[in-house]
XYZ file of C-alpha atoms in Angstrom:
403
model
C -36.011 -12.882 -22.633
C -36.159 -11.206 -26.180
C -38.346 -14.303 -27.641
C -40.614 -13.806 -24.736
C -40.806 -9.965 -25.287
C -41.186 -10.262 -29.139
C -43.920 -12.603 -29.121
C -45.957 -10.428 -26.698
C -45.404 -7.396 -28.791
C -42.902 -5.585 -26.484
C -39.710 -4.321 -27.073
C -36.845 -6.609 -26.202
C -34.306 -5.487 -23.948
C -31.029 -3.872 -24.775
C -27.806 -5.945 -24.253
C -26.001 -5.526 -20.901
C -22.468 -4.027 -21.239
C -20.139 -5.985 -19.266
C -17.720 -4.470 -16.687
C -14.283 -5.023 -17.360
C -11.449 -4.830 -15.099
C -8.451 -2.492 -16.014
C -6.418 -5.258 -17.452
C -9.323 -6.741 -19.536
C -9.987 -3.276 -20.784
C -6.596 -2.737 -21.772
C -6.436 -6.169 -23.924
C -9.765 -5.242 -25.350
C -8.610 -1.699 -26.677
C -5.432 -2.955 -27.689
C -7.393 -5.953 -29.975
C -9.423 -3.143 -31.202
C -6.655 -1.025 -32.320
C -4.755 -4.026 -33.657
C -7.780 -4.921 -36.013
C -8.116 -1.357 -37.094
C -4.494 -1.449 -37.964
C -4.978 -4.570 -39.944
C -7.866 -3.019 -42.000
C -5.516 0.067 -42.891
C -3.082 -2.220 -43.999
C -5.132 -4.224 -46.299
C -6.232 -0.950 -47.758
C -3.063 0.523 -48.321
C -3.408 3.502 -45.826
C -0.688 4.708 -43.629
C -0.737 3.494 -40.176
C 1.389 6.097 -38.552
C -1.413 7.481 -36.308
C -1.882 3.816 -34.946
C -0.453 2.706 -31.912
C -0.685 -1.004 -30.023
C 0.981 -1.325 -26.752
C 4.374 -2.674 -27.271
C 5.369 -5.943 -25.798
C 7.230 -5.998 -22.632
C 11.186 -6.197 -22.802
C 13.717 -7.141 -20.384
C 15.524 -4.253 -19.503
C 19.225 -3.845 -18.112
C 19.031 -4.253 -14.272
C 21.806 -1.853 -13.945
C 19.640 0.820 -15.900
C 16.759 -0.263 -13.589
C 18.740 0.269 -10.381
C 19.881 3.726 -11.910
C 16.389 5.173 -12.046
C 14.823 3.256 -8.988
C 14.821 6.417 -6.848
C 11.858 4.517 -4.756
C 13.920 1.762 -3.532
C 16.906 3.926 -2.619
C 14.850 6.279 -0.468
C 12.942 3.569 1.347
C 15.654 1.262 1.476
C 16.240 1.821 5.352
C 12.584 0.697 6.058
C 13.016 -2.576 4.245
C 16.072 -3.162 5.994
C 14.310 -2.644 9.513
C 11.556 -5.050 8.254
C 14.504 -7.730 7.665
C 15.866 -7.136 10.847
C 12.443 -7.145 12.706
C 11.632 -10.455 10.554
C 8.255 -8.926 9.531
C 8.731 -8.804 5.659
C 12.050 -11.221 4.559
C 12.150 -9.964 0.733
C 15.330 -9.206 -0.544
C 17.303 -7.434 -3.513
C 18.792 -9.845 -6.156
C 22.255 -9.120 -7.554
C 21.812 -7.182 -10.975
C 21.469 -10.136 -13.415
C 19.384 -10.278 -16.393
C 16.247 -12.271 -16.339
C 16.530 -12.120 -12.731
C 13.884 -9.896 -10.691
C 15.061 -7.204 -8.812
C 13.176 -8.029 -5.612
C 12.293 -11.558 -4.657
C 10.894 -13.526 -1.832
C 11.911 -17.143 -0.985
C 11.566 -19.376 1.514
C 15.138 -20.717 1.361
C 16.600 -17.386 1.635
C 18.926 -16.024 4.540
C 16.249 -13.374 5.222
C 13.475 -15.744 5.983
C 15.879 -17.654 8.047
C 16.892 -14.814 10.210
C 13.033 -13.978 10.327
C 12.233 -17.187 11.854
C 14.709 -17.157 14.193
C 14.073 -13.680 15.655
C 10.339 -14.759 15.569
C 11.172 -17.607 17.534
C 13.074 -15.582 20.236
C 10.087 -12.860 20.207
C 7.402 -15.612 20.603
C 9.253 -17.220 23.320
C 8.717 -13.849 25.313
C 5.484 -13.401 24.247
C 4.273 -16.718 25.742
C 6.002 -15.981 29.032
C 4.206 -12.801 29.292
C 1.112 -14.311 27.988
C 1.090 -17.090 30.483
C 2.152 -14.538 33.218
C -0.810 -12.340 32.799
C -3.421 -14.731 32.129
C -2.524 -16.411 35.337
C -2.672 -13.089 37.263
C -5.983 -12.284 35.852
C -7.590 -15.691 36.750
C -6.140 -16.173 40.030
C -6.104 -12.271 41.115
C -8.489 -11.875 44.163
C -9.101 -8.302 43.417
C -11.023 -8.339 39.672
C -11.589 -4.790 39.107
C -13.354 -3.695 36.047
C -10.388 -1.455 34.939
C -7.895 -4.268 35.756
C -9.958 -6.592 33.566
C -9.983 -4.150 30.585
C -6.222 -3.704 30.889
C -5.823 -7.367 30.858
C -7.817 -7.865 27.829
C -6.115 -5.176 25.842
C -2.811 -5.960 26.675
C -3.620 -10.153 25.816
C -5.246 -9.069 22.693
C -1.976 -7.008 21.785
C 0.192 -10.390 22.318
C -1.958 -12.410 20.073
C -0.716 -9.705 17.362
C 2.601 -11.714 17.586
C 0.950 -15.028 16.270
C -0.651 -13.183 13.036
C 2.826 -12.439 11.674
C 3.694 -15.273 9.672
C 0.006 -15.472 8.374
C -0.725 -11.739 7.549
C 3.018 -11.051 6.375
C 5.177 -13.911 5.247
C 2.464 -15.446 3.398
C 2.132 -12.306 1.122
C 5.920 -11.915 0.724
C 5.605 -12.898 -3.261
C 3.140 -10.614 -3.549
C 5.120 -7.807 -1.980
C 8.000 -8.597 -4.356
C 5.927 -8.260 -7.141
C 4.511 -4.820 -6.153
C 8.283 -3.726 -5.557
C 9.319 -5.080 -9.075
C 6.440 -3.065 -10.522
C 7.823 -0.046 -9.043
C 11.253 -0.517 -10.426
C 9.773 -1.434 -13.972
C 7.657 1.702 -13.876
C 10.071 4.255 -12.903
C 12.507 3.009 -15.629
C 9.483 3.084 -18.258
C 8.729 6.533 -16.834
C 12.159 7.660 -17.575
C 12.085 6.200 -21.054
C 8.851 8.011 -21.814
C 9.476 11.083 -20.647
C 13.315 11.732 -20.470
C 13.147 12.408 -16.701
C 13.131 10.304 -13.667
C 10.669 10.455 -10.957
C 12.117 12.639 -7.912
C 10.768 11.739 -4.294
C 11.515 14.808 -2.463
C 12.609 14.139 1.321
C 11.491 10.633 1.113
C 14.743 9.543 1.969
C 14.661 11.485 5.199
C 11.339 10.846 6.023
C 11.857 7.066 5.992
C 14.633 7.425 8.209
C 12.990 9.558 10.584
C 10.101 7.302 10.661
C 12.036 4.239 11.267
C 13.587 5.884 14.390
C 10.393 7.453 15.286
C 8.412 3.790 15.502
C 11.003 2.332 17.563
C 11.106 5.779 19.964
C 7.072 5.597 20.215
C 6.958 2.099 21.060
C 9.286 2.551 23.917
C 7.552 5.660 25.186
C 4.171 4.082 25.286
C 5.408 0.924 26.658
C 7.219 2.872 29.633
C 4.257 5.172 30.349
C 2.197 1.648 30.690
C 4.831 0.570 33.080
C 4.548 3.784 35.405
C 0.808 4.287 34.995
C -0.045 0.716 35.713
C 1.127 -0.875 39.100
C 0.799 -4.443 37.946
C 2.657 -3.925 34.792
C 6.160 -5.340 35.309
C 9.262 -4.003 33.688
C 10.426 -7.036 31.970
C 6.630 -7.040 30.140
C 7.954 -4.167 28.056
C 10.316 -6.557 26.176
C 7.278 -8.249 24.691
C 5.436 -5.397 23.478
C 8.648 -3.393 22.297
C 8.688 -5.028 19.089
C 4.760 -5.365 18.579
C 4.144 -1.770 19.101
C 6.982 -0.915 16.843
C 5.866 -3.344 14.189
C 2.596 -1.584 14.184
C 4.298 1.780 13.887
C 6.248 0.558 11.054
C 3.200 -0.494 9.044
C 1.660 2.735 9.615
C 4.775 4.430 8.467
C 5.103 1.890 5.061
C 1.530 2.553 4.164
C 1.989 6.394 4.860
C 5.047 6.059 2.493
C 3.288 4.004 -0.174
C 0.576 6.340 -0.694
C 2.890 9.308 -0.894
C 4.853 7.942 -3.487
C 1.845 7.013 -5.522
C 0.726 10.929 -5.199
C 4.148 11.836 -6.274
C 4.171 9.551 -9.221
C 0.820 10.884 -10.192
C 1.876 14.486 -10.200
C 4.956 13.777 -12.042
C 2.972 11.991 -14.802
C 0.573 14.767 -15.018
C 3.280 17.567 -15.317
C 4.863 15.593 -17.959
C 1.660 15.006 -19.602
C 1.232 19.105 -19.720
C 4.909 19.682 -20.982
C 4.206 17.184 -23.941
C 0.910 18.958 -24.967
C 2.722 22.153 -24.904
C 5.213 20.833 -27.464
C 4.992 20.781 -31.117
C 4.484 17.349 -32.154
C 2.991 15.539 -28.916
C 1.072 12.716 -31.080
C 3.838 9.813 -30.573
C 3.990 10.289 -26.539
C 0.006 10.477 -25.756
C -0.572 6.937 -25.998
C 2.227 5.980 -23.942
C 1.415 8.497 -21.097
C -2.198 6.824 -21.236
C -0.328 3.455 -20.542
C 1.848 4.865 -17.996
C -1.474 5.886 -16.067
C -2.975 2.629 -16.470
C 0.195 0.813 -15.048
C -0.075 3.157 -12.096
C -3.622 2.373 -11.264
C -2.275 -1.308 -11.740
C 0.188 -0.871 -9.019
C -2.552 0.587 -6.852
C -4.402 -2.749 -7.196
C -1.297 -4.959 -6.482
C -0.837 -2.694 -3.149
C -4.139 -4.085 -2.191
C -3.376 -7.673 -3.303
C 0.224 -7.580 -1.412
C -1.148 -5.857 1.847
C -4.747 -6.377 2.256
C -4.644 -9.371 4.512
C -1.872 -7.503 6.609
C -3.634 -4.575 6.995
C -7.027 -6.020 7.553
C -5.882 -8.055 10.563
C -4.034 -4.535 11.622
C -7.255 -2.569 11.657
C -9.068 -5.006 13.613
C -6.843 -5.170 16.432
C -6.712 -1.448 16.574
C -10.804 -1.176 16.340
C -10.927 -3.740 19.198
C -8.596 -2.161 21.142
C -9.884 1.351 20.785
C -13.485 0.165 21.784
C -12.354 -1.532 24.846
C -10.193 1.155 26.054
C -12.556 3.725 25.224
C -15.544 1.817 27.093
C -13.286 0.635 30.097
C -12.105 4.294 30.591
C -15.432 6.165 30.267
C -17.166 3.278 32.557
C -14.338 3.442 35.341
C -14.692 7.364 35.465
C -18.336 7.355 35.748
C -17.954 4.956 38.655
C -15.070 5.820 40.494
C -13.686 8.858 39.185
C -10.378 9.547 36.957
C -7.068 8.190 38.222
C -3.756 7.467 36.214
C -4.921 4.131 34.962
C -7.582 5.878 33.093
C -4.634 8.457 31.732
C -3.045 4.996 30.470
C -6.245 3.937 28.557
C -6.909 7.228 27.000
C -3.137 6.908 26.060
C -3.879 3.545 24.014
C -7.123 5.184 22.591
C -5.291 8.193 21.361
C -2.580 6.047 19.666
C -4.961 3.824 18.042
C -7.033 6.714 16.762
C -3.836 8.393 15.287
C -2.994 5.030 13.210
C -6.563 4.630 11.793
C -6.589 8.372 10.790
C -3.256 8.057 8.805
C -4.352 4.811 7.150
C -7.831 6.171 5.942
C -6.399 9.603 5.249
C -3.330 8.357 3.230
C -5.637 5.853 1.244
C -7.643 8.582 0.291
C -4.910 10.869 -0.697
C -3.434 8.453 -3.122
C -6.720 7.558 -4.586
C -7.521 11.086 -4.965
C -4.135 12.047 -6.703
C -4.160 8.798 -9.146
C -7.716 9.283 -10.066
C -9.860 12.306 -9.526
C -7.228 14.980 -9.750
C -5.075 13.400 -12.748
C -8.614 12.862 -14.492
C -9.222 16.782 -13.902
C -6.005 17.781 -15.620
C -6.895 15.797 -18.406
C -10.281 16.978 -18.771
C -8.669 20.676 -18.766
C -6.556 20.089 -21.407
C -7.152 22.744 -24.179
C -7.691 20.829 -27.403
C -7.832 23.466 -29.593
C -4.244 24.558 -28.905
C -2.906 21.357 -30.417
C -2.699 20.130 -33.987
C -5.656 17.751 -35.128
C -3.597 14.428 -35.074
C -2.831 14.348 -31.345
C -6.340 15.781 -30.632
C -7.949 12.674 -32.201
C -5.228 10.403 -30.559
C -6.391 12.162 -26.900
C -10.246 11.510 -27.793
C -9.395 7.707 -28.697
C -7.002 6.937 -25.549
C -7.750 9.267 -22.834
C -11.459 10.215 -23.117
C -12.797 6.594 -22.453
C -10.717 6.423 -19.536
C -12.124 9.594 -17.938
C -15.505 8.207 -18.600
C -14.992 5.024 -17.180
C -13.593 7.135 -13.609
C -16.644 9.488 -13.738
C -19.095 6.167 -13.917
């Protein structure tokens, strides 16, 4: 392209800057700093002002557990997932060189998950066969009856997606949990204080109980509002609806934890800026922020398949229930059956709102809000050394976030 432009007397196009992901950008910046450090050493200059990311070290597992507040406060939801067989990850004993959280296909948690899934699948198959048979052989095939059968049959198929959507990504979930454990200890070593998650312990316990109570309430409401909905059908839907509620609770807790960690990091950074000599800490805070962004990416890798299928089921159920209820009201007027459909629509819309709103909250806290605090730092109030370090370490990242 350049040869073609020069041969015709035109200006050759400039080079296109490659777009790097955060890991590539981090590696490139560390390499550039290391190269500059070598040049300064060769010239006999001091290198105190240079910083290269320290290599990862194996930390004491007891110290990791001591500062792992996120695991301690959310342990109830992890145990509930193990009991339900949804996500059979387990906590390893505090042994050095062994990850604190792990997923193994030969673990007793996975064996229990297979057992509970087999029992649940047996009930689901019986209910599915009964509903399909009744739907095909029923002489009174009203439109609202068909809508109800389609909705409840589609919910039953959610059970068969569990091994594909959840168990298959167990190793990625374990990596995400370990990243949280290591990040909290690294935060403590950098700032001298631990991340505190206020009220998260009580909130997690409450959401675990509320998930099952809501599942029972929804299924019993359908039992009383639908004449053909037998009581023993509810035993197939209890764990499915509770699983959907627990997934929504897990997403809410993870997103709020990111917001809390970002807020704690920004507060610690501002406190360091106000100190007399913050130069030695600024780049470490920059790495903490990059690591927090990496954890958000790992959250997507660990749960993207699960929540993708989750949202598809919710969208499908919402559309079918809304169309069925409105059509039936226009044709035959409002009845108790339409109330049951509106209960399903309201439930699905609440789940979608929580998922979307919390994802926006977490990305805003880690991205825009933290970036705004960085740009509002008064550089004239600090000495020249941290000012140069802030410009070198933080300013490129704020520009990347803006672009």
